[in-house]
Coordinates of C-alpha atoms in Angstrom, one line a residue:
M81 CA 17.8 -16.0 8.8
K82 CA 17.9 -12.9 11.0
K83 CA 14.6 -11.7 12.3
Q84 CA 13.8 -8.3 11.1
T85 CA 12.7 -6.0 13.9
L86 CA 11.5 -2.4 13.8
D87 CA 11.4 -0.1 16.6
P88 CA 8.2 1.8 17.1
A89 CA 9.5 5.1 15.6
K90 CA 10.7 3.4 12.4
R91 CA 7.4 1.4 12.1
R92 CA 5.4 4.7 12.5
E93 CA 7.6 6.4 9.9
L94 CA 7.0 3.6 7.4
L95 CA 3.2 3.5 8.0
N96 CA 2.9 7.2 7.7
S97 CA 4.6 7.2 4.3
L98 CA 2.3 4.4 3.2
R99 CA -0.8 6.2 4.4
R100 CA 0.4 9.4 2.7
F101 CA 1.0 7.5 -0.6
R102 CA -2.5 5.9 -0.3
R103 CA -4.2 9.2 0.4
N104 CA -2.5 10.9 -2.6
W105 CA -3.2 7.8 -4.8
L106 CA -6.9 7.9 -3.9
A107 CA -7.0 11.7 -4.5
A108 CA -5.5 11.2 -7.9
G109 CA -8.2 8.8 -8.9
R110 CA -6.4 5.5 -8.2
P111 CA -4.1 5.5 -11.2
V112 CA -2.7 1.9 -11.7
D113 CA 0.4 3.3 -13.4
A114 CA 1.4 5.0 -10.1
L115 CA 1.7 1.6 -8.3
P116 CA 5.0 -0.2 -8.2
P117 CA 5.1 -3.2 -10.6
A118 CA 3.8 -6.3 -9.0
S119 CA 5.6 -9.6 -9.2
P120 CA 3.8 -12.3 -11.1
S121 CA 3.0 -14.1 -7.8
L122 CA 1.3 -11.0 -6.5
K123 CA -0.8 -9.9 -9.6
E124 CA -3.9 -11.7 -8.4
K125 CA -3.6 -10.1 -4.9
Q126 CA -3.0 -6.7 -6.5
Q127 CA -6.2 -7.0 -8.6
A128 CA -8.1 -8.1 -5.5
W129 CA -6.8 -5.0 -3.6
L130 CA -7.7 -2.7 -6.5
S131 CA -11.2 -4.1 -6.5
Y132 CA -11.5 -3.7 -2.8
E133 CA -10.3 0.0 -3.0
E134 CA -12.8 0.6 -5.8
A135 CA -15.7 -0.9 -3.8
R136 CA -14.7 1.2 -0.7
S137 CA -14.8 4.4 -2.7
S138 CA -18.3 3.8 -4.1

């Protein structure tokens, strides 16, 4: 398997788009339907993350 590498500019671009999505998602009231569908193996982690975000905003 080939190791995936990102140069600093590509990494920054990906992180900026993630931060922008998170900021907009929080501003919209954390709508779950705006999130991409989680695979069954990630459902528990997604719920933990949603709980974490809710606790942070309180």
